[in-house]
PDB file of C-alpha atoms in Angstrom:
ATOM      1  CA  MET G   1      12.830  19.488 -33.172  1.00 48.00           C
ATOM      2  CA  ASP G   2      13.154  23.234 -33.331  1.00 53.00           C
ATOM      3  CA  ARG G   3      13.881  25.470 -36.310  1.00 55.00           C
ATOM      4  CA  ARG G   4      17.616  25.246 -35.641  1.00 55.00           C
ATOM      5  CA  GLY G   5      17.530  21.451 -35.944  1.00 52.00           C
ATOM      6  CA  LYS G   6      15.769  21.758 -39.292  1.00 51.00           C
ATOM      7  CA  THR G   7      18.392  24.231 -40.483  1.00 59.00           C
ATOM      8  CA  ASP G   8      21.183  21.889 -39.356  1.00 60.00           C
ATOM      9  CA  VAL G   9      19.821  19.030 -41.483  1.00 60.00           C
ATOM     10  CA  ILE G  10      19.482  21.263 -44.526  1.00 60.00           C
ATOM     11  CA  LYS G  11      23.009  22.633 -43.981  1.00 64.00           C
ATOM     12  CA  ALA G  12      24.406  19.105 -43.683  1.00 65.00           C
ATOM     13  CA  LEU G  13      22.810  18.082 -46.979  1.00 62.00           C
ATOM     14  CA  GLN G  14      24.007  21.292 -48.638  1.00 63.00           C
ATOM     15  CA  LYS G  15      27.535  20.662 -47.360  1.00 62.00           C
ATOM     16  CA  ILE G  16      27.574  17.254 -49.010  1.00 59.00           C
ATOM     17  CA  ILE G  17      26.686  18.879 -52.324  1.00 57.00           C
ATOM     18  CA  GLU G  18      29.121  21.780 -51.870  1.00 60.00           C
ATOM     19  CA  ASP G  19      31.945  19.399 -50.998  1.00 58.00           C
ATOM     20  CA  ALA G  20      31.088  17.412 -54.094  1.00 52.00           C
ATOM     21  CA  LEU G  21      31.316  20.543 -56.234  1.00 51.00           C
ATOM     22  CA  ARG G  22      34.801  21.368 -54.915  1.00 54.00           C
ATOM     23  CA  GLY G  23      36.314  17.941 -55.694  1.00 55.00           C
ATOM     24  CA  ASP G  24      37.360  16.401 -58.969  1.00 54.00           C
ATOM     25  CA  ASP G  25      34.707  15.217 -61.392  1.00 59.00           C
ATOM     26  CA  GLU G  26      34.826  11.605 -60.202  1.00 60.00           C
ATOM     27  CA  SER G  27      34.514  12.498 -56.509  1.00 61.00           C
ATOM     28  CA  LYS G  28      31.792  15.039 -57.372  1.00 69.00           C
ATOM     29  CA  GLU G  29      29.720  12.305 -58.976  1.00 74.00           C
ATOM     30  CA  GLU G  30      30.337   9.897 -56.080  1.00 80.00           C
ATOM     31  CA  ASP G  31      29.335  12.538 -53.521  1.00 82.00           C
ATOM     32  CA  ARG G  32      26.260  13.465 -55.554  1.00 85.00           C
ATOM     33  CA  GLU G  33      25.219   9.833 -55.749  1.00 89.00           C
ATOM     34  CA  HIS G  34      25.808   9.356 -52.020  1.00 91.00           C
ATOM     35  CA  ALA G  35      23.720  12.421 -51.125  1.00 92.00           C
ATOM     36  CA  VAL G  36      20.907  11.241 -53.415  1.00 95.00           C
ATOM     37  CA  LYS G  37      21.026   7.756 -51.890  1.00 96.00           C
ATOM     38  CA  VAL G  38      20.859   9.128 -48.343  1.00 95.00           C
ATOM     39  CA  ALA G  39      17.968  11.482 -49.159  1.00 96.00           C
ATOM     40  CA  THR G  40      16.067   8.720 -50.982  1.00 97.00           C
ATOM     41  CA  ALA G  41      16.674   6.209 -48.199  1.00 97.00           C
ATOM     42  CA  ALA G  42      15.518   8.737 -45.587  1.00 96.00           C
ATOM     43  CA  LEU G  43      12.276   9.260 -47.505  1.00 97.00           C
ATOM     44  CA  LEU G  44      11.771   5.490 -47.772  1.00 97.00           C
ATOM     45  CA  ILE G  45      12.218   5.198 -44.020  1.00 95.00           C
ATOM     46  CA  GLU G  46       9.805   8.073 -43.413  1.00 95.00           C
ATOM     47  CA  VAL G  47       7.160   6.299 -45.501  1.00 95.00           C
ATOM     48  CA  ALA G  48       7.741   3.032 -43.632  1.00 94.00           C
ATOM     49  CA  ARG G  49       7.275   4.916 -40.350  1.00 92.00           C
ATOM     50  CA  ALA G  50       4.299   7.006 -41.498  1.00 92.00           C
ATOM     51  CA  ASP G  51       1.657   4.699 -40.018  1.00 84.00           C
ATOM     52  CA  PHE G  52       3.358   4.872 -36.585  1.00 83.00           C
ATOM     53  CA  ARG G  53       3.812   1.103 -36.484  1.00 77.00           C
ATOM     54  CA  GLU G  54       7.116  -0.739 -36.446  1.00 74.00           C
ATOM     55  CA  ASN G  55       6.644  -2.997 -39.412  1.00 80.00           C
ATOM     56  CA  VAL G  56       9.293  -5.616 -40.119  1.00 88.00           C
ATOM     57  CA  VAL G  57       7.868  -6.246 -43.598  1.00 90.00           C
ATOM     58  CA  GLU G  58       8.338  -2.589 -44.583  1.00 91.00           C
ATOM     59  CA  SER G  59      11.797  -2.365 -42.975  1.00 91.00           C
ATOM     60  CA  GLU G  60      12.907  -5.452 -44.856  1.00 95.00           C
ATOM     61  CA  ALA G  61      11.421  -4.010 -48.051  1.00 95.00           C
ATOM     62  CA  VAL G  62      13.442  -0.809 -47.553  1.00 96.00           C
ATOM     63  CA  PHE G  63      16.597  -2.871 -47.069  1.00 96.00           C
ATOM     64  CA  ARG G  64      15.951  -4.991 -50.184  1.00 96.00           C
ATOM     65  CA  MET G  65      15.059  -1.930 -52.224  1.00 96.00           C
ATOM     66  CA  LEU G  66      18.228  -0.083 -51.241  1.00 97.00           C
ATOM     67  CA  LYS G  67      20.256  -3.166 -52.126  1.00 96.00           C
ATOM     68  CA  SER G  68      18.664  -3.699 -55.518  1.00 96.00           C
ATOM     69  CA  GLU G  69      17.979  -0.140 -56.675  1.00 95.00           C
ATOM     70  CA  PHE G  70      21.434   1.151 -55.731  1.00 95.00           C
ATOM     71  CA  GLU G  71      23.289  -2.135 -56.377  1.00 96.00           C
ATOM     72  CA  LEU G  72      24.701  -2.319 -52.847  1.00 96.00           C
ATOM     73  CA  THR G  73      26.151  -5.160 -50.836  1.00 96.00           C
ATOM     74  CA  PRO G  74      24.157  -6.142 -47.745  1.00 96.00           C
ATOM     75  CA  GLU G  75      26.716  -4.303 -45.580  1.00 96.00           C
ATOM     76  CA  GLU G  76      26.489  -1.145 -47.695  1.00 96.00           C
ATOM     77  CA  ALA G  77      22.686  -1.267 -47.628  1.00 96.00           C
ATOM     78  CA  GLU G  78      22.707  -1.690 -43.840  1.00 95.00           C
ATOM     79  CA  SER G  79      25.110   1.230 -43.453  1.00 95.00           C
ATOM     80  CA  LEU G  80      23.010   3.421 -45.745  1.00 96.00           C
ATOM     81  CA  MET G  81      19.877   2.474 -43.817  1.00 94.00           C
ATOM     82  CA  ARG G  82      21.456   3.433 -40.478  1.00 94.00           C
ATOM     83  CA  LEU G  83      22.704   6.738 -41.876  1.00 94.00           C
ATOM     84  CA  ALA G  84      19.304   7.492 -43.408  1.00 93.00           C
ATOM     85  CA  GLU G  85      17.519   6.597 -40.157  1.00 93.00           C
ATOM     86  CA  ASN G  86      19.719   9.088 -38.311  1.00 92.00           C
ATOM     87  CA  GLU G  87      18.989  11.754 -40.920  1.00 91.00           C
ATOM     88  CA  ALA G  88      15.252  11.012 -40.778  1.00 89.00           C
ATOM     89  CA  ASP G  89      15.311  11.127 -36.960  1.00 90.00           C
ATOM     90  CA  SER G  90      16.912  14.557 -36.944  1.00 88.00           C
ATOM     91  CA  ALA G  91      14.840  16.037 -39.795  1.00 85.00           C
ATOM     92  CA  VAL G  92      11.905  18.267 -38.985  1.00 82.00           C
ATOM     93  CA  SER G  93      10.450  18.201 -42.469  1.00 86.00           C
ATOM     94  CA  LEU G  94      10.858  16.582 -45.851  1.00 89.00           C
ATOM     95  CA  HIS G  95      12.021  19.768 -47.530  1.00 91.00           C
ATOM     96  CA  GLY G  96      15.752  19.181 -47.041  1.00 91.00           C
ATOM     97  CA  PHE G  97      15.522  15.791 -48.697  1.00 94.00           C
ATOM     98  CA  THR G  98      13.165  16.843 -51.476  1.00 95.00           C
ATOM     99  CA  ARG G  99      15.128  20.003 -52.246  1.00 94.00           C
ATOM    100  CA  LEU G 100      18.282  17.960 -52.699  1.00 94.00           C
ATOM    101  CA  LEU G 101      16.470  15.482 -54.953  1.00 96.00           C
ATOM    102  CA  ASN G 102      14.880  18.305 -56.941  1.00 95.00           C
ATOM    103  CA  ASP G 103      18.288  19.846 -57.540  1.00 94.00           C
ATOM    104  CA  GLU G 104      20.010  16.597 -58.471  1.00 94.00           C
ATOM    105  CA  LEU G 105      17.468  14.398 -60.267  1.00 96.00           C
ATOM    106  CA  ASP G 106      15.788  14.600 -63.629  1.00 96.00           C
ATOM    107  CA  GLU G 107      12.091  13.865 -64.209  1.00 97.00           C
ATOM    108  CA  SER G 108      12.499  10.135 -64.717  1.00 97.00           C
ATOM    109  CA  GLU G 109      14.688   9.772 -61.626  1.00 97.00           C
ATOM    110  CA  LYS G 110      12.120  11.637 -59.534  1.00 98.00           C
ATOM    111  CA  SER G 111       9.428   9.294 -60.827  1.00 98.00           C
ATOM    112  CA  ARG G 112      11.643   6.361 -59.891  1.00 97.00           C
ATOM    113  CA  VAL G 113      11.862   7.681 -56.311  1.00 98.00           C
ATOM    114  CA  ILE G 114       8.076   8.059 -56.111  1.00 98.00           C
ATOM    115  CA  GLY G 115       7.674   4.513 -57.428  1.00 98.00           C
ATOM    116  CA  MET G 116      10.015   3.287 -54.694  1.00 98.00           C
ATOM    117  CA  LEU G 117       8.015   5.144 -52.050  1.00 98.00           C
ATOM    118  CA  TRP G 118       4.750   3.614 -53.258  1.00 98.00           C
ATOM    119  CA  LYS G 119       6.286   0.131 -53.167  1.00 96.00           C
ATOM    120  CA  ILE G 120       7.327   0.615 -49.542  1.00 96.00           C
ATOM    121  CA  SER G 121       3.929   2.017 -48.616  1.00 95.00           C
ATOM    122  CA  VAL G 122       2.162  -1.140 -49.865  1.00 95.00           C
ATOM    123  CA  ALA G 123       4.838  -3.670 -48.878  1.00 93.00           C
ATOM    124  CA  ASP G 124       2.701  -4.844 -45.948  1.00 91.00           C
ATOM    125  CA  GLU G 125      -0.283  -5.202 -48.302  1.00 90.00           C
ATOM    126  CA  HIS G 126      -2.035  -2.277 -46.631  1.00 88.00           C
ATOM    127  CA  LEU G 127      -1.857   1.354 -47.710  1.00 91.00           C
ATOM    128  CA  HIS G 128      -2.351   3.451 -44.599  1.00 92.00           C
ATOM    129  CA  ARG G 129      -3.794   6.917 -45.145  1.00 95.00           C
ATOM    130  CA  TYR G 130      -0.693   8.550 -43.630  1.00 96.00           C
ATOM    131  CA  GLU G 131       1.553   6.648 -46.023  1.00 96.00           C
ATOM    132  CA  ASP G 132      -0.663   7.701 -48.913  1.00 97.00           C
ATOM    133  CA  ALA G 133      -0.587  11.339 -47.813  1.00 97.00           C
ATOM    134  CA  LEU G 134       3.179  11.316 -47.356  1.00 97.00           C
ATOM    135  CA  VAL G 135       3.923   9.860 -50.794  1.00 98.00           C
ATOM    136  CA  ARG G 136       1.518  12.340 -52.379  1.00 98.00           C
ATOM    137  CA  LYS G 137       3.255  15.200 -50.546  1.00 97.00           C
ATOM    138  CA  VAL G 138       6.702  14.065 -51.679  1.00 98.00           C
ATOM    139  CA  ALA G 139       5.445  13.720 -55.255  1.00 98.00           C
ATOM    140  CA  GLU G 140       4.132  17.262 -55.049  1.00 97.00           C
ATOM    141  CA  LEU G 141       7.438  18.554 -53.633  1.00 97.00           C
ATOM    142  CA  LEU G 142       9.345  16.782 -56.422  1.00 98.00           C
ATOM    143  CA  TYR G 143       6.974  18.212 -59.037  1.00 97.00           C
ATOM    144  CA  VAL G 144       6.003  14.768 -60.273  1.00 98.00           C
ATOM    145  CA  PRO G 145       2.805  15.226 -62.292  1.00 98.00           C
ATOM    146  CA  HIS G 146      -0.349  13.936 -60.611  1.00 97.00           C
ATOM    147  CA  ARG G 147      -1.093  11.535 -63.463  1.00 98.00           C
ATOM    148  CA  GLU G 148       2.396   9.993 -63.164  1.00 98.00           C
ATOM    149  CA  MET G 149       2.076   9.742 -59.376  1.00 97.00           C
ATOM    150  CA  VAL G 150      -1.239   7.883 -59.717  1.00 97.00           C
ATOM    151  CA  ARG G 151       0.210   5.585 -62.400  1.00 98.00           C
ATOM    152  CA  LEU G 152       3.114   4.705 -60.111  1.00 98.00           C
ATOM    153  CA  ARG G 153       0.728   4.027 -57.219  1.00 97.00           C
ATOM    154  CA  HIS G 154      -1.372   1.642 -59.321  1.00 97.00           C
ATOM    155  CA  SER G 155       1.751  -0.096 -60.549  1.00 96.00           C
ATOM    156  CA  ALA G 156       2.966  -0.669 -56.966  1.00 96.00           C
ATOM    157  CA  VAL G 157      -0.443  -1.978 -55.870  1.00 94.00           C
ATOM    158  CA  GLU G 158      -0.641  -4.320 -58.875  1.00 94.00           C
ATOM    159  CA  GLU G 159       2.855  -5.607 -58.171  1.00 92.00           C
ATOM    160  CA  ILE G 160       2.022  -6.452 -54.546  1.00 86.00           C
ATOM    161  CA  GLN G 161      -1.267  -8.080 -55.569  1.00 86.00           C
ATOM    162  CA  ALA G 162       0.527 -10.229 -58.138  1.00 88.00           C
ATOM    163  CA  ARG G 163       2.837 -11.548 -55.398  1.00 81.00           C
ATOM    164  CA  SER G 164      -0.062 -12.456 -53.104  1.00 69.00           C
TER     165      SER G 164
END
């Protein structure tokens, strides 16, 4: 995708936030939450795709995570996943998503997102080097401290090992 495509994705995400700021307080919060959910879901999908293999285990993990973390119905989670896949397909870089999350999330919420990304990256019981690099890059872009990023990685690995 060219530079214009990248700009279009960033503008679309910015429009969601701007529209949220123009509405009443309740609709502002709903729009903010929706934008955060879409950006987070797109990053989860990017991590699942990072190893260039279609992996049903990781796709199902993304679906379950969206359902549980955002308290969605199966239909809402499916809709969010489709929307996020479209956003991820049209994105040239992670910066649009991470900029939105940086603007909207506090430190603990950013750590939560990184924890989610690590869980998806190890859902198939194998951490591919591209998945590892992508989660590290997102953590860096979200200004999550290295020590916290490593702690979250170990926690995700331990969780998957405990299930095996």
